[in-house]
């Protein structure tokens, strides 16, 4: 898995845009780290905001950042599609700490998502959610390309997820069924396996 994700690098035009955005926001150097959160409601079907981390308010995101060794004094990049409740979005908009509400330069459709994802990949601590395949991929890219340890990418507050984090280097080795983890194909025999391996 690591080799696969190391090979997935955005096109140069996207990397140039990310570089320009980081430079404009003074986030280019190691001495200027930033954190990131991806807010996503899945058209209102995501689940529990605090446990599933669908649309956590700023205060909850800050608690997670501190727990995972991040600093709330570092800028926070917020990737979102505007679907979260207005009180959630206002908690970020009205923050006194530095908050950057998404990639704000001209982009189109998929390009905007790629730029947001790449900015999340490069963050110090990333808060996403388990129901987003994009967030699971962001976690993999962070580990494969930059060696960022798995616990610096938070995808759930469920106890089950914490246990998997302790045992698993790459989250893609796990099948997600009904938004819960299932062991991968290496640890379950074919007779006991009820679902196909991925």
GROMACS .gro file of C-alpha atoms in nm:
model
  198
    1UNK     CA    1   0.000   0.000   0.000
    2UNK     CA    2   0.278   0.242   0.083
    3UNK     CA    3   0.436   0.213  -0.262
    4UNK     CA    4   0.097   0.265  -0.425
    5UNK     CA    5   0.020   0.583  -0.231
    6UNK     CA    6   0.373   0.720  -0.273
    7UNK     CA    7   0.316   0.697  -0.647
    8UNK     CA    8  -0.007   0.898  -0.638
    9UNK     CA    9   0.115   1.256  -0.673
   10UNK     CA   10  -0.100   1.541  -0.809
   11UNK     CA   11  -0.011   1.694  -1.146
   12UNK     CA   12   0.245   1.974  -1.141
   13UNK     CA   13  -0.016   2.241  -1.212
   14UNK     CA   14  -0.193   2.144  -0.887
   15UNK     CA   15   0.131   2.132  -0.691
   16UNK     CA   16   0.216   2.481  -0.819
   17UNK     CA   17  -0.121   2.614  -0.702
   18UNK     CA   18  -0.077   2.454  -0.360
   19UNK     CA   19   0.273   2.603  -0.333
   20UNK     CA   20   0.142   2.949  -0.421
   21UNK     CA   21  -0.141   2.917  -0.167
   22UNK     CA   22   0.096   2.806   0.109
   23UNK     CA   23   0.334   3.090   0.024
   24UNK     CA   24   0.054   3.349   0.027
   25UNK     CA   25  -0.059   3.227   0.371
   26UNK     CA   26   0.300   3.202   0.502
   27UNK     CA   27   0.279   2.825   0.558
   28UNK     CA   28   0.565   2.705   0.340
   29UNK     CA   29   0.836   2.630   0.591
   30UNK     CA   30   0.871   2.379   0.874
   31UNK     CA   31   0.874   2.666   1.120
   32UNK     CA   32   0.519   2.756   1.007
   33UNK     CA   33   0.318   2.435   1.056
   34UNK     CA   34  -0.060   2.423   1.016
   35UNK     CA   35  -0.337   2.179   1.096
   36UNK     CA   36  -0.635   2.080   0.881
   37UNK     CA   37  -0.994   1.964   0.921
   38UNK     CA   38  -1.234   1.833   0.656
   39UNK     CA   39  -1.598   1.918   0.730
   40UNK     CA   40  -1.844   1.690   0.552
   41UNK     CA   41  -2.209   1.609   0.621
   42UNK     CA   42  -2.280   1.369   0.331
   43UNK     CA   43  -2.607   1.545   0.257
   44UNK     CA   44  -2.702   1.516   0.625
   45UNK     CA   45  -2.642   1.140   0.647
   46UNK     CA   46  -2.297   1.137   0.803
   47UNK     CA   47  -2.380   1.049   1.162
   48UNK     CA   48  -2.275   1.180   1.501
   49UNK     CA   49  -2.080   1.504   1.472
   50UNK     CA   50  -1.854   1.441   1.771
   51UNK     CA   51  -1.788   1.067   1.734
   52UNK     CA   52  -1.790   1.037   1.356
   53UNK     CA   53  -1.631   1.382   1.311
   54UNK     CA   54  -1.869   1.481   1.033
   55UNK     CA   55  -1.910   1.849   1.112
   56UNK     CA   56  -1.734   1.907   1.445
   57UNK     CA   57  -1.742   2.261   1.581
   58UNK     CA   58  -1.412   2.444   1.620
   59UNK     CA   59  -1.388   2.379   1.995
   60UNK     CA   60  -1.414   2.001   1.941
   61UNK     CA   61  -1.159   2.012   1.660
   62UNK     CA   62  -0.921   2.206   1.887
   63UNK     CA   63  -0.957   1.943   2.162
   64UNK     CA   64  -0.854   1.674   1.913
   65UNK     CA   65  -0.560   1.880   1.786
   66UNK     CA   66  -0.428   1.923   2.140
   67UNK     CA   67  -0.481   1.553   2.217
   68UNK     CA   68  -0.276   1.456   1.909
   69UNK     CA   69   0.013   1.691   1.978
   70UNK     CA   70  -0.094   1.979   1.756
   71UNK     CA   71  -0.108   2.343   1.858
   72UNK     CA   72  -0.425   2.550   1.836
   73UNK     CA   73  -0.199   2.852   1.786
   74UNK     CA   74  -0.100   2.713   1.445
   75UNK     CA   75  -0.326   2.811   1.154
   76UNK     CA   76  -0.615   2.574   1.080
   77UNK     CA   77  -0.700   2.496   0.718
   78UNK     CA   78  -1.071   2.410   0.682
   79UNK     CA   79  -1.170   2.205   0.376
   80UNK     CA   80  -1.548   2.200   0.337
   81UNK     CA   81  -1.826   2.194   0.081
   82UNK     CA   82  -2.057   2.426   0.274
   83UNK     CA   83  -2.304   2.150   0.372
   84UNK     CA   84  -2.250   2.167   0.748
   85UNK     CA   85  -2.498   2.350   0.971
   86UNK     CA   86  -2.452   2.727   0.985
   87UNK     CA   87  -2.364   2.725   1.358
   88UNK     CA   88  -2.078   2.485   1.281
   89UNK     CA   89  -1.945   2.701   0.998
   90UNK     CA   90  -1.981   3.015   1.211
   91UNK     CA   91  -1.765   2.859   1.483
   92UNK     CA   92  -1.478   2.861   1.230
   93UNK     CA   93  -1.567   3.191   1.060
   94UNK     CA   94  -1.577   3.377   1.394
   95UNK     CA   95  -1.262   3.222   1.539
   96UNK     CA   96  -1.001   3.443   1.701
   97UNK     CA   97  -0.731   3.184   1.627
   98UNK     CA   98  -0.599   3.177   1.269
   99UNK     CA   99  -0.845   2.987   1.046
  100UNK     CA  100  -0.819   2.955   0.667
  101UNK     CA  101  -1.158   2.862   0.520
  102UNK     CA  102  -1.053   2.643   0.229
  103UNK     CA  103  -0.868   2.704  -0.095
  104UNK     CA  104  -0.989   3.048  -0.201
  105UNK     CA  105  -0.830   3.090  -0.544
  106UNK     CA  106  -1.007   3.018  -0.876
  107UNK     CA  107  -1.054   2.645  -0.936
  108UNK     CA  108  -1.314   2.424  -1.101
  109UNK     CA  109  -1.498   2.118  -0.969
  110UNK     CA  110  -1.265   1.826  -0.912
  111UNK     CA  111  -0.963   2.057  -0.920
  112UNK     CA  112  -1.093   2.233  -0.605
  113UNK     CA  113  -1.121   1.900  -0.424
  114UNK     CA  114  -0.771   1.792  -0.530
  115UNK     CA  115  -0.626   2.120  -0.402
  116UNK     CA  116  -0.812   2.093  -0.069
  117UNK     CA  117  -0.697   1.732  -0.030
  118UNK     CA  118  -0.334   1.815  -0.104
  119UNK     CA  119  -0.342   2.095   0.151
  120UNK     CA  120  -0.481   1.849   0.408
  121UNK     CA  121  -0.211   1.594   0.319
  122UNK     CA  122   0.063   1.841   0.411
  123UNK     CA  123  -0.084   1.946   0.747
  124UNK     CA  124   0.067   1.870   1.087
  125UNK     CA  125  -0.249   1.710   1.233
  126UNK     CA  126  -0.545   1.619   1.013
  127UNK     CA  127  -0.903   1.575   1.139
  128UNK     CA  128  -1.126   1.399   0.888
  129UNK     CA  129  -1.401   1.142   0.909
  130UNK     CA  130  -1.422   0.770   0.849
  131UNK     CA  131  -1.715   0.790   0.610
  132UNK     CA  132  -1.512   0.986   0.356
  133UNK     CA  133  -1.302   0.770   0.124
  134UNK     CA  134  -1.112   1.090   0.044
  135UNK     CA  135  -1.016   1.131   0.409
  136UNK     CA  136  -0.897   0.771   0.429
  137UNK     CA  137  -0.682   0.838   0.123
  138UNK     CA  138  -0.549   1.160   0.278
  139UNK     CA  139  -0.438   0.954   0.578
  140UNK     CA  140  -0.258   0.711   0.348
  141UNK     CA  141  -0.087   0.985   0.146
  142UNK     CA  142   0.033   1.153   0.465
  143UNK     CA  143   0.193   0.830   0.584
  144UNK     CA  144   0.333   0.715   0.249
  145UNK     CA  145   0.465   1.047   0.116
  146UNK     CA  146   0.570   1.230   0.431
  147UNK     CA  147   0.602   0.961   0.697
  148UNK     CA  148   0.339   1.128   0.916
  149UNK     CA  149   0.238   0.873   1.179
  150UNK     CA  150  -0.117   0.741   1.163
  151UNK     CA  151  -0.237   0.886   1.494
  152UNK     CA  152  -0.178   1.236   1.353
  153UNK     CA  153  -0.470   1.168   1.113
  154UNK     CA  154  -0.791   1.141   1.315
  155UNK     CA  155  -1.089   0.985   1.136
  156UNK     CA  156  -1.316   0.881   1.422
  157UNK     CA  157  -1.370   0.912   1.797
  158UNK     CA  158  -1.512   0.560   1.820
  159UNK     CA  159  -1.320   0.328   2.057
  160UNK     CA  160  -1.301   0.069   1.778
  161UNK     CA  161  -1.116   0.315   1.558
  162UNK     CA  162  -0.857   0.387   1.827
  163UNK     CA  163  -0.783   0.016   1.857
  164UNK     CA  164  -0.733  -0.018   1.482
  165UNK     CA  165  -0.503   0.287   1.480
  166UNK     CA  166  -0.278   0.112   1.731
  167UNK     CA  167  -0.253  -0.203   1.518
  168UNK     CA  168  -0.262  -0.072   1.163
  169UNK     CA  169  -0.010   0.126   0.964
  170UNK     CA  170  -0.223   0.167   0.653
  171UNK     CA  171  -0.599   0.212   0.695
  172UNK     CA  172  -0.673   0.073   0.348
  173UNK     CA  173  -0.585  -0.273   0.481
  174UNK     CA  174  -0.925  -0.265   0.650
  175UNK     CA  175  -1.270  -0.311   0.502
  176UNK     CA  176  -1.525  -0.063   0.627
  177UNK     CA  177  -1.868  -0.222   0.663
  178UNK     CA  178  -2.157  -0.027   0.808
  179UNK     CA  179  -1.901   0.239   0.901
  180UNK     CA  180  -1.712  -0.005   1.123
  181UNK     CA  181  -1.379  -0.178   1.072
  182UNK     CA  182  -1.342  -0.534   0.954
  183UNK     CA  183  -1.003  -0.711   0.963
  184UNK     CA  184  -0.828  -0.741   0.629
  185UNK     CA  185  -0.790  -1.055   0.422
  186UNK     CA  186  -0.453  -1.153   0.572
  187UNK     CA  187  -0.601  -1.222   0.914
  188UNK     CA  188  -0.926  -1.405   0.832
  189UNK     CA  189  -0.950  -1.743   0.662
  190UNK     CA  190  -1.171  -1.778   0.352
  191UNK     CA  191  -1.430  -1.991   0.536
  192UNK     CA  192  -1.486  -1.723   0.804
  193UNK     CA  193  -1.485  -1.428   0.570
  194UNK     CA  194  -1.836  -1.308   0.486
  195UNK     CA  195  -1.739  -1.020   0.257
  196UNK     CA  196  -1.495  -0.996  -0.033
  197UNK     CA  197  -1.140  -0.875   0.025
  198UNK     CA  198  -1.036  -0.534  -0.103
   0.00000   0.00000   0.00000
